Short mmCIF file of C-alpha atoms in Angstrom, two decimals:
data_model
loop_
_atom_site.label_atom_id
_atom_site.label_comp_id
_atom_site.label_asym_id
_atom_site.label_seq_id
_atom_site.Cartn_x
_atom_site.Cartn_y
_atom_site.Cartn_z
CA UNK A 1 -9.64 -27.97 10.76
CA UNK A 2 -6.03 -28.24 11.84
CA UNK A 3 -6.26 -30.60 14.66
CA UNK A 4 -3.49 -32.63 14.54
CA UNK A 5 -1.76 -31.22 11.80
CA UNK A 6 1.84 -30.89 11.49
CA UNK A 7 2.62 -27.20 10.02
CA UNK A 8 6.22 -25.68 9.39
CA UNK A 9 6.23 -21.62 9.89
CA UNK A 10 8.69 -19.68 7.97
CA UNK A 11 8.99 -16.05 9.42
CA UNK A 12 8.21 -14.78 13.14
CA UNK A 13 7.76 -11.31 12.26
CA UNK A 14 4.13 -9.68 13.35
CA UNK A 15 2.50 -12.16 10.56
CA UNK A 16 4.44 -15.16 11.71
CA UNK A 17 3.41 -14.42 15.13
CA UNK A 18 -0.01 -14.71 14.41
CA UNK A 19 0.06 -17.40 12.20
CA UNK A 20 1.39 -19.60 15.20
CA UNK A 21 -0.95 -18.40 17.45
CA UNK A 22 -3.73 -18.87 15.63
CA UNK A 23 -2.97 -23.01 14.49
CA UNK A 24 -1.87 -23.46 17.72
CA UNK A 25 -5.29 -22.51 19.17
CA UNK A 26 -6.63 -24.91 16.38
CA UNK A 27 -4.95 -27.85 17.72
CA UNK A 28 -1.41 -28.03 15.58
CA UNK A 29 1.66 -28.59 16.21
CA UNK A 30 4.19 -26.12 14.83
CA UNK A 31 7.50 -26.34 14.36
CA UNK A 32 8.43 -22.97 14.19
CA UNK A 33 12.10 -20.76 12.39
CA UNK A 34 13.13 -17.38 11.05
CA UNK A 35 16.47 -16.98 9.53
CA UNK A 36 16.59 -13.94 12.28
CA UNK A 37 18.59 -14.54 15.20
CA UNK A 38 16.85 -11.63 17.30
CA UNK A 39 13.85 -12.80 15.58
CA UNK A 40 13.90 -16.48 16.77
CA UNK A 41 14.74 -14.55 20.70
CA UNK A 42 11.75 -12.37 20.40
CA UNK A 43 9.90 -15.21 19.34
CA UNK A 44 11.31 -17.91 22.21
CA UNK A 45 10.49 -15.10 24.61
CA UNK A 46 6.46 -14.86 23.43
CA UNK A 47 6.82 -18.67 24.25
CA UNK A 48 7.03 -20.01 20.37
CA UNK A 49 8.26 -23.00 19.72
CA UNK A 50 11.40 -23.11 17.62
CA UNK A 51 12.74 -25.52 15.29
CA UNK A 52 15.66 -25.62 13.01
CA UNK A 53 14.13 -25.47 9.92
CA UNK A 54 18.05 -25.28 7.57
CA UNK A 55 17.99 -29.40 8.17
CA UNK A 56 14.60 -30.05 8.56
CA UNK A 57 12.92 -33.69 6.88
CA UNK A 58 9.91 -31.35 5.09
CA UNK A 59 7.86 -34.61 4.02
CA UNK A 60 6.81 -34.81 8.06
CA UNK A 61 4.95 -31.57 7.58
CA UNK A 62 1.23 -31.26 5.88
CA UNK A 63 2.32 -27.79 4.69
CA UNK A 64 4.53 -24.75 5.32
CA UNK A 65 3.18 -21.20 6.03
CA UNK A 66 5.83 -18.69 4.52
CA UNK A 67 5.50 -15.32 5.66
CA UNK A 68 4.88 -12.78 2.70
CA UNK A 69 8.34 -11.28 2.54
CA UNK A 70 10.25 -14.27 2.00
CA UNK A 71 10.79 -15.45 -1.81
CA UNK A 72 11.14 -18.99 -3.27
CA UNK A 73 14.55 -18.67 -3.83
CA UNK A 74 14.92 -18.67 0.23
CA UNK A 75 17.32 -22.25 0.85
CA UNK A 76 14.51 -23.12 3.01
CA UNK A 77 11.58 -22.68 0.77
CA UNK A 78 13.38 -24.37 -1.82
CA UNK A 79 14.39 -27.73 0.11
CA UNK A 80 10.50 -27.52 1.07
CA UNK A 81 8.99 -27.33 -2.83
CA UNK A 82 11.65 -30.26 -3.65
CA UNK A 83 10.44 -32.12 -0.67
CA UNK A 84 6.85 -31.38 -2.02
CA UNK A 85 5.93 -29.74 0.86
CA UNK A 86 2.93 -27.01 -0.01
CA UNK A 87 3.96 -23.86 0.74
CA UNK A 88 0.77 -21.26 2.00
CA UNK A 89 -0.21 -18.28 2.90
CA UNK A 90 -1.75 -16.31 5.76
CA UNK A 91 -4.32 -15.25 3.60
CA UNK A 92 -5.06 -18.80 2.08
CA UNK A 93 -5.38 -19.67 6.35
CA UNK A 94 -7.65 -16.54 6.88
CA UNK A 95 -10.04 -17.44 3.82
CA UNK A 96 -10.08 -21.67 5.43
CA UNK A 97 -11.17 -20.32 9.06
CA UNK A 98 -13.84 -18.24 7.92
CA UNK A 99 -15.01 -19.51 5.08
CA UNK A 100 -18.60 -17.96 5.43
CA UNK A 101 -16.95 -14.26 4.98
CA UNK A 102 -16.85 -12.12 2.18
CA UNK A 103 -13.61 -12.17 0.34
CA UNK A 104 -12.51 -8.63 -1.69
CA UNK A 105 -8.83 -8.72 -3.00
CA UNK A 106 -7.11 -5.73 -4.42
CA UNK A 107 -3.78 -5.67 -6.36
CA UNK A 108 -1.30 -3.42 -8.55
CA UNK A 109 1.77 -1.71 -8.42
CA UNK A 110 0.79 1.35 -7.79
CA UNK A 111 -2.37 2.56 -5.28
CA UNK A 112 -3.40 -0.43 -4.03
CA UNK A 113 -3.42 1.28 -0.32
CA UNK A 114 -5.42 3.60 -0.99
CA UNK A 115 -7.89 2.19 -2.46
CA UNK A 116 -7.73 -0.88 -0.51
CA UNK A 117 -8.69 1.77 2.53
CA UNK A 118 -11.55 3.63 0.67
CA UNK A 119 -13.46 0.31 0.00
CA UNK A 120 -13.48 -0.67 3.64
CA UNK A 121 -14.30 3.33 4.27
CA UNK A 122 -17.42 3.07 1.70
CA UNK A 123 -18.35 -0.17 3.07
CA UNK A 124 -18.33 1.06 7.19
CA UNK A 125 -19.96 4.21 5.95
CA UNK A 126 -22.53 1.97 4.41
CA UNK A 127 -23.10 0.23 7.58
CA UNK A 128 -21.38 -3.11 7.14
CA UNK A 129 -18.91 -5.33 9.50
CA UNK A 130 -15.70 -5.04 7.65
CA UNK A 131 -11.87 -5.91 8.55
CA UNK A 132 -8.93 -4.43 6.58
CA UNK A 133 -5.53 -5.94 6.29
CA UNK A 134 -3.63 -8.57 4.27
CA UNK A 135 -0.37 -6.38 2.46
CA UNK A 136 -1.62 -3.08 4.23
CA UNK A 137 -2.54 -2.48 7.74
CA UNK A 138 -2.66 -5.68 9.84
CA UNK A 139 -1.58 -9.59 8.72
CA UNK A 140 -5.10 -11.32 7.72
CA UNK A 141 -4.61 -14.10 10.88
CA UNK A 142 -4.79 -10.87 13.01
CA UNK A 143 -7.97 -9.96 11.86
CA UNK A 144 -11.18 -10.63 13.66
CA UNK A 145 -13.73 -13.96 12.88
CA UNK A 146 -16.14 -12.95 10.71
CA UNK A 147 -19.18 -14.65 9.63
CA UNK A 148 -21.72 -14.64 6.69
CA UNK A 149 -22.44 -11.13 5.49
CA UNK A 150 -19.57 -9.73 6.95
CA UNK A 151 -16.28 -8.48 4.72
CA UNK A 152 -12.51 -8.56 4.63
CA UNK A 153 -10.72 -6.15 2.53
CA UNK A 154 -7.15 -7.58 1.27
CA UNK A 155 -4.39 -5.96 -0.09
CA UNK A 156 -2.74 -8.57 -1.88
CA UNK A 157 0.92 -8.09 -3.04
CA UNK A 158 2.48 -10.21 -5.82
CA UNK A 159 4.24 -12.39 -3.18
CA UNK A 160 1.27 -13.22 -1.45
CA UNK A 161 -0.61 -14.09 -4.28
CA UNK A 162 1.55 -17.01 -5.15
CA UNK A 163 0.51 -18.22 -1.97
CA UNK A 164 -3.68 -18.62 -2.17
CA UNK A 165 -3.78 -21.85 -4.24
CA UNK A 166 -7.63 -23.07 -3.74
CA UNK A 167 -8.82 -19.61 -2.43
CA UNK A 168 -11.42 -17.67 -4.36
CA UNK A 169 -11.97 -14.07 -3.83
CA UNK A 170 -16.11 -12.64 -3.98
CA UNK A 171 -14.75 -9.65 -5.42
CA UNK A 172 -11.61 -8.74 -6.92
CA UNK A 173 -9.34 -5.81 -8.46
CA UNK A 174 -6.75 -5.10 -10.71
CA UNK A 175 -5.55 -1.56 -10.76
CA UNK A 176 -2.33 -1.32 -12.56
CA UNK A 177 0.96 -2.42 -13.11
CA UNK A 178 4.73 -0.70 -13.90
CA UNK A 179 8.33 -2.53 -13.03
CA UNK A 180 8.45 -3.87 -9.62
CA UNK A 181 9.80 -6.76 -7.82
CA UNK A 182 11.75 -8.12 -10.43
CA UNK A 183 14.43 -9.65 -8.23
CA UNK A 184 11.54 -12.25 -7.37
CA UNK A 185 9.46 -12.45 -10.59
CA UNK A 186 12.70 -12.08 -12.96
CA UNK A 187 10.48 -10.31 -15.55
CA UNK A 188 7.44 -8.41 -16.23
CA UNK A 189 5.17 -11.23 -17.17
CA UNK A 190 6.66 -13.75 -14.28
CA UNK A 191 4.90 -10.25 -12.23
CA UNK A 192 1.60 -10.44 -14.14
CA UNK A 193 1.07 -14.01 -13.74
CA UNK A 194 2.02 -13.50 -10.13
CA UNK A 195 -0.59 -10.68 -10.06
CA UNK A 196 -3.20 -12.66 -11.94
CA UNK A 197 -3.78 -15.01 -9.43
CA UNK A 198 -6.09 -12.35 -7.68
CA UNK A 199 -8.70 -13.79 -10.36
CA UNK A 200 -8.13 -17.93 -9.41
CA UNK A 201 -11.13 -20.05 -9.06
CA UNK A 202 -13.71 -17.77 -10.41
CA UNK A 203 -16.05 -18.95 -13.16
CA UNK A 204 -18.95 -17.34 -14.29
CA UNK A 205 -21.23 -17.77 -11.54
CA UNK A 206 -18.84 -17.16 -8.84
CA UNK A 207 -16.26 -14.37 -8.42
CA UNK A 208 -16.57 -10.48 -9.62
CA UNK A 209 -13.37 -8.62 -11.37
CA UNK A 210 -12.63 -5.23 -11.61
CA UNK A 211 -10.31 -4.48 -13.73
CA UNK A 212 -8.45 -1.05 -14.71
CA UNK A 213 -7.74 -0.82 -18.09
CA UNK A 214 -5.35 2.48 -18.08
CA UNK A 215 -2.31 0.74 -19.36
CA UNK A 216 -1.62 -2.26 -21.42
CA UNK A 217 -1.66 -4.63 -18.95
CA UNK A 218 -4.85 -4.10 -17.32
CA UNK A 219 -6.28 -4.54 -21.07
CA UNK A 220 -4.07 -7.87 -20.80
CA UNK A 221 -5.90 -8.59 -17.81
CA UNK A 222 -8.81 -7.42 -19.32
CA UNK A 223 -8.43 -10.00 -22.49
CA UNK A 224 -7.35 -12.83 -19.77
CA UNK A 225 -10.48 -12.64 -17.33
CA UNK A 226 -12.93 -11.88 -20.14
CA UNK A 227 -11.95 -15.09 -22.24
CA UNK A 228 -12.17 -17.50 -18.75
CA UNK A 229 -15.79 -15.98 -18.81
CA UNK A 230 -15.86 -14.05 -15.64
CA UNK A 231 -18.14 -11.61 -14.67
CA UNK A 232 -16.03 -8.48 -15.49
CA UNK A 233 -16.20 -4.72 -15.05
CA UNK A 234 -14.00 -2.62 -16.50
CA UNK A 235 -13.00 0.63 -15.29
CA UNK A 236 -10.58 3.94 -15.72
CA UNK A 237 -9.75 7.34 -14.36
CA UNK A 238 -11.57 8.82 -16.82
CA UNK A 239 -14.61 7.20 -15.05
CA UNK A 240 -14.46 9.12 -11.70
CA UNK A 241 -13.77 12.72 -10.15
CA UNK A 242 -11.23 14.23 -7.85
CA UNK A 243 -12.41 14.76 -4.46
CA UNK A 244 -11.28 17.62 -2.05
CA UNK A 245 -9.19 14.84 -0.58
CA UNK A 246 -8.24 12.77 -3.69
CA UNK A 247 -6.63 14.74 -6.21
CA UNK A 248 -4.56 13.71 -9.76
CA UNK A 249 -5.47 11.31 -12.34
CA UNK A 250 -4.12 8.40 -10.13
CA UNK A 251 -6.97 8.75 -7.05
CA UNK A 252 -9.43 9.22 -9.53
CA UNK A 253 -8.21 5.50 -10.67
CA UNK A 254 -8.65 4.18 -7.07
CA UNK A 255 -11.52 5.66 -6.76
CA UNK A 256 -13.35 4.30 -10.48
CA UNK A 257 -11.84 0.99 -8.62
CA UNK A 258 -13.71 1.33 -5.35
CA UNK A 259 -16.46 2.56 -7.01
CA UNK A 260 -17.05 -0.66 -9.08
CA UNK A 261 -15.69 -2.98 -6.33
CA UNK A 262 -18.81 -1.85 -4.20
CA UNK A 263 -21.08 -1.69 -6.51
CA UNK A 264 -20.40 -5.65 -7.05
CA UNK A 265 -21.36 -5.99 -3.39
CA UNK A 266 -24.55 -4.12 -3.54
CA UNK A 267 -23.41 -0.72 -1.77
CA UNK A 268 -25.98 2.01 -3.25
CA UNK A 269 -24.64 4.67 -5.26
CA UNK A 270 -25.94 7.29 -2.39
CA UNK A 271 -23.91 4.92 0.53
CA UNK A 272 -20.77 5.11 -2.15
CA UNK A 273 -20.87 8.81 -2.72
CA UNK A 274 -20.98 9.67 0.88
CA UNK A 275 -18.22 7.32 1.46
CA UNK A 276 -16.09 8.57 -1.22
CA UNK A 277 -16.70 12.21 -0.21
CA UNK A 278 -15.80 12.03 3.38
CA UNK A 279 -12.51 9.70 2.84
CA UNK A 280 -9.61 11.71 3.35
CA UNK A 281 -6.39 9.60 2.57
CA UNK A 282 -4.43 7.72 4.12
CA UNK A 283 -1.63 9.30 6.18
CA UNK A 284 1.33 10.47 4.39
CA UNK A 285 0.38 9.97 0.84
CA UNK A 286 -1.04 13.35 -0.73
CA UNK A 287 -2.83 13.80 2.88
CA UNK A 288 -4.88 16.82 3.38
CA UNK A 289 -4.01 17.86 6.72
CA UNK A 290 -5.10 21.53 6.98
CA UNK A 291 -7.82 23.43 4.53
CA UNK A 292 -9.43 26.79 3.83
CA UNK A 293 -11.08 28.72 1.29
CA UNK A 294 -7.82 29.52 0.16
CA UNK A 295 -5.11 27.44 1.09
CA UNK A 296 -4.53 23.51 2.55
CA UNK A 297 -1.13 21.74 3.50
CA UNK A 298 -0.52 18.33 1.86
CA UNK A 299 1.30 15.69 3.86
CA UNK A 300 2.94 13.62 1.24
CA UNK A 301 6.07 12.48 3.14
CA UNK A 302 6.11 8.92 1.54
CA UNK A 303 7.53 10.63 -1.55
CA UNK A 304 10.77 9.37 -0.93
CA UNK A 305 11.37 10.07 -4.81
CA UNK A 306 11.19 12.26 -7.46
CA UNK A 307 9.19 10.12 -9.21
CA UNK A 308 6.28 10.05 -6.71
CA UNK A 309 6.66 13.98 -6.06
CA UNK A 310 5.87 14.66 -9.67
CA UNK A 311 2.52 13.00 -9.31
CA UNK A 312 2.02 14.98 -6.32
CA UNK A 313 3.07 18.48 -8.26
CA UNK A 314 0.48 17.14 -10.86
CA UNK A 315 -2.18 17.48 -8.78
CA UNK A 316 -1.97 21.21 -7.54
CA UNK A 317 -1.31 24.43 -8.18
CA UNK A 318 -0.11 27.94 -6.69
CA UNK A 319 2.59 25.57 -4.60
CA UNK A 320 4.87 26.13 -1.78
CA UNK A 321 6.99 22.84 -1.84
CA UNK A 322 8.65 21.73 0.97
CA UNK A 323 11.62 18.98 -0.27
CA UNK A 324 14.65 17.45 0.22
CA UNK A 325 16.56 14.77 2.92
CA UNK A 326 18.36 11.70 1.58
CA UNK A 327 18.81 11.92 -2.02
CA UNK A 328 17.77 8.73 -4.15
CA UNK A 329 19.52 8.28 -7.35
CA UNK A 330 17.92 9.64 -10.80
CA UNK A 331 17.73 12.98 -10.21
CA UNK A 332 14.94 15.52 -10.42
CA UNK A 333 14.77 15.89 -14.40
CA UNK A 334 11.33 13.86 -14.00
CA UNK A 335 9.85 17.53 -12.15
CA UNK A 336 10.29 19.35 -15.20
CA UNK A 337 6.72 19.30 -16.42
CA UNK A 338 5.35 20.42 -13.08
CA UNK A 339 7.93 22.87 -11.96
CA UNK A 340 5.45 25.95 -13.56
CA UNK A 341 2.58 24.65 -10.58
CA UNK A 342 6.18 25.99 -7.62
CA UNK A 343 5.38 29.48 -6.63
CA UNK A 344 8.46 28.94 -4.08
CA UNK A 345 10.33 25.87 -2.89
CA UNK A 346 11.69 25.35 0.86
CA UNK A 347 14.41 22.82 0.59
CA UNK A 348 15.72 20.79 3.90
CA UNK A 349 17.99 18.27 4.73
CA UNK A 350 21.76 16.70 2.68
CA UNK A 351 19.26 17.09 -0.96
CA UNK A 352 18.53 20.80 -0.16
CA UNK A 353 21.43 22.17 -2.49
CA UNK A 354 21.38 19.67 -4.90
CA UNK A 355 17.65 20.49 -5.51
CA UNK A 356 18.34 24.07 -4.98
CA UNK A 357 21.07 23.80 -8.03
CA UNK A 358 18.39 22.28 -10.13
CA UNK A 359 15.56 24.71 -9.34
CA UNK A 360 18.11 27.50 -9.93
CA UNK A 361 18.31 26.13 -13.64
CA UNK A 362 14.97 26.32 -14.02
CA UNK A 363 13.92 29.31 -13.20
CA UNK A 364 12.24 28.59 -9.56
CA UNK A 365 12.38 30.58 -6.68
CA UNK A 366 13.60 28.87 -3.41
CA UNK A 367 15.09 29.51 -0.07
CA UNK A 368 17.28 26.82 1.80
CA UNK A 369 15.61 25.86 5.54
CA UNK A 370 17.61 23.08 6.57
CA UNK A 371 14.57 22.17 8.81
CA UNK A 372 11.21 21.15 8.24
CA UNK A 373 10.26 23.38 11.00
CA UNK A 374 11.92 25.59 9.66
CA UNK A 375 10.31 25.10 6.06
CA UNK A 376 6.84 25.14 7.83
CA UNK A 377 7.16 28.64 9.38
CA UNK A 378 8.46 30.29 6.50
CA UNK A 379 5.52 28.37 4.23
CA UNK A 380 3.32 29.76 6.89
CA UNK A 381 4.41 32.98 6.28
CA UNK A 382 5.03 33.58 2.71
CA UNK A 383 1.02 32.31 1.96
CA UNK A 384 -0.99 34.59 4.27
CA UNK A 385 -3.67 36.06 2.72
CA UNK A 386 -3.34 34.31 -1.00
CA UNK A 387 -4.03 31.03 -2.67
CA UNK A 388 -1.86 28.47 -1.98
CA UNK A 389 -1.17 25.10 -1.39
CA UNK A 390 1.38 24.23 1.27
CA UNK A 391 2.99 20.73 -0.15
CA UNK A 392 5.49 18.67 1.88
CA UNK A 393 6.35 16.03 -1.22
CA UNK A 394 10.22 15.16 -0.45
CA UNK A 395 11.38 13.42 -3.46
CA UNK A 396 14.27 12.09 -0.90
CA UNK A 397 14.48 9.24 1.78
CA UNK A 398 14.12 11.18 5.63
CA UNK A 399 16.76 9.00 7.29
CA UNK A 400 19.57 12.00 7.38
CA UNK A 401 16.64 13.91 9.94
CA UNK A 402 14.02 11.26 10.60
CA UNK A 403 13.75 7.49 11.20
CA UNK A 404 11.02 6.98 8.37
CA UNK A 405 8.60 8.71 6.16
CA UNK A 406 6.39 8.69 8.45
CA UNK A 407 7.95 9.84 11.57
CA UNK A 408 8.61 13.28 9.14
CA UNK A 409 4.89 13.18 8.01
CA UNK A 410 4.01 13.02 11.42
CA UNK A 411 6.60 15.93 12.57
CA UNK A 412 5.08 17.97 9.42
CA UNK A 413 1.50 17.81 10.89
CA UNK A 414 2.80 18.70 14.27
CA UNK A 415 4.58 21.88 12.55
CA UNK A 416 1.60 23.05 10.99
CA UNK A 417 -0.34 22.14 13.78
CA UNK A 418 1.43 24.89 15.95
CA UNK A 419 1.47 27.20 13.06
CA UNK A 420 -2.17 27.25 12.31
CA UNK A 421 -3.25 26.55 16.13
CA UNK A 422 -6.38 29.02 16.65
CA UNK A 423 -7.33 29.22 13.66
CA UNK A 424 -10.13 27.38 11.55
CA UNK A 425 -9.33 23.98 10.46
CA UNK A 426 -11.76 22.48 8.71
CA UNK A 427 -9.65 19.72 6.95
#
């Protein structure tokens, strides 16, 4: 398919990597930048070919693969557009090399993750040959070849859906949509067109959407998809339950989503159920990591604000909440409506008096750790023998004790680990 071709690569990060590799092995020659000085180094030492793309004559290229964190108001992905130069994606590249797949795309602000993991967990529980990636996990040209009957799951961001001009997805999802990336869209309806191209190429015989209509612009999308005459399902949160697992008005969405998105490819409502059941997060966001009869720890370290820790609070009761770390700005007025669910807050990090202040004026109960270990032991020990749920939901960045969120979530399940060693976890 590419034999011969002359392709321009924009980015040599892990996707850029493998988008070489990959047209290389197809016969192309590349000519090969990132704006990245260490990046170009890394790049020249896995033997990639590198070519100054800030002068580069863009009208000897057939295209330009841009890597999905790079906008159009990059110098060089400008000079390419004027030169008319197409610009594509990795997905676009995925979808042309196995073109006898099956294709499910998943967007939105807000869950896409998750749920983009629960399909391919319903779908391997169900016995079929999937591969996960695009926007979460690993880049699509990473992925394996597969072949007729098999499926790739694909988070698609708004960036890389600018980016799949001629591709059609089998099945695909909206889930949401709230303020986000407006640097690159410039404003909310530059993002919902961006988003909208999830749905390109489909006509009434070919494509499936799935579309959540819990705010106004999934009934938007709703309205858009409907009048092209696509074969539409539309779903909500009111549609689905919590699971042990998935808890708060927001899984429930992902799960009405992944519910609907297999049903369009045939999965039997038993095969769903089980899969939905036995799916237990992904890592770090609202993770069950340890549950009894009467008490389970929650690893939601990617709450790294205070906005995402209310929708955790939302979700349980009887709480011990560990917070704190880097403070982001906005404060913590947002917890207000869920502070009644805090039995007792252990605060670490530069946040913990901050938050303590602001507990203090609302009547909660807290003690200041300075530690997550420390916050774990003393959790441990206030909730023996009563309900409780042990919540690590930071509402803070980790980088004054950690190097990410998930180095902390990962340090939390280590801490509760050795607290609740030899005893039974059935989480």
């Amino acid at each position: 398919m590419y034999q011969g071709l002359h392709i321009a690569v924009l980015g040599l990060g892990l996707a850029g990597k493998h988008t070489v590799t990959a047209l290389q092995s197809a016969g192309a020659t590349i000519y090969a930048w990132d704006d990245n000085e260490t990046a170009r180094e890394t790049a020249k030492n896995d033997n990639i070919p590198i070519t100054d793309l800030t002068a580069f004559d863009f009208t000897t290229v057939d295209f330009m693969v841009v890597s999905p964190g790079i906008p159009d108001q990059n110098p060089i992905v400008t000079r390419a557009i004027t030169a008319g130069c197409p610009i594509v994606g990795e997905v676009k590249l995925r979808y042309d090399m196995s073109p006898d797949a099956t294709y499910v795309g998943i967007t939105g602000t807000n869950g896409k993750s998750t749920t983009t993991a629960l399909v391919a967990h319903i779908l391997e529980t169900a016995g079929k040959t999937v591969a996960i990636g695009g926007n979460f996990g690993l880049p699509a040209l990473a992925l394996p070849h597969l072949g007729a009957g098999d499926i790739y799951v694909m988070e698609m961001s708004s960036y890389m859906l600018t980016r799949v001009d001629g591709m059609r997805f089998d099945v695909a999802g909206f889930l949401n949509m709230t303020p986000d990336h407006l640097d690159w869209h410039g404003t909310m309806d530059g993002y919902f067109d961006a988003k909208m191209h999830i749905f390109d190429n489909m006509t009434g015989d070919n494509g499936e959407a799935v579309v959540c209509t819990d705010d106004d612009w999934g009934n938007r999308a709703l309205d858009m998809v409907t009048t092209r005459g696509i074969h539409t399902t539309a779903v909500s949160y009111e549609n689905a339950i919590e699971t042990t697992f998935l808890r708060g008005n927001h899984n429930r969405q992902n799960i009405a989503m992944a519910t609907a998105i297999c049903q369009r490819l045939g999965i039997s409502t038993a095969d769903i159920t089980a899969g939905v059941g036995s799916f237990q997060g992904l890592a770090h966001r609202s993770q069950t990591i340890y549950h009894t009869d009467n008490i389970s720890y929650i690893n939601d370290s990617k709450a790294t604000n205070a906005d995402s820790t209310a929708v955790a609070l939302g979700c349980y009761t009887d709480i011990h909440w560990i917070a704190g770390g880097r403070e982001k700005t906005g404060g913590y007025d947002v917890l207000k409506p869920h502070l009644w669910r805090i039995k007792h807050a252990y605060l670490i990090g530069e946040g913990a008096n901050n938050i303590g202040a602001f507990l203090a004026d609302n009547g909660v109960e807290y003690t200041i750790c300075e530690t997550l270990e420390r916050a774990v032991t003393t959790a441990h020990t206030n909730t023996q023998g009563r309900d409780a749920t042990v919540l690590l939901s930071p509402a803070c960045a980790s980088f004054d004790q950690y190097n990410s969120f998930a180095h902390r979530g990962e340090a939390f399940c280590a801490f509760v680990q050795n607290c609740v060693a030899g005893g039974t976890d059935n989480g």
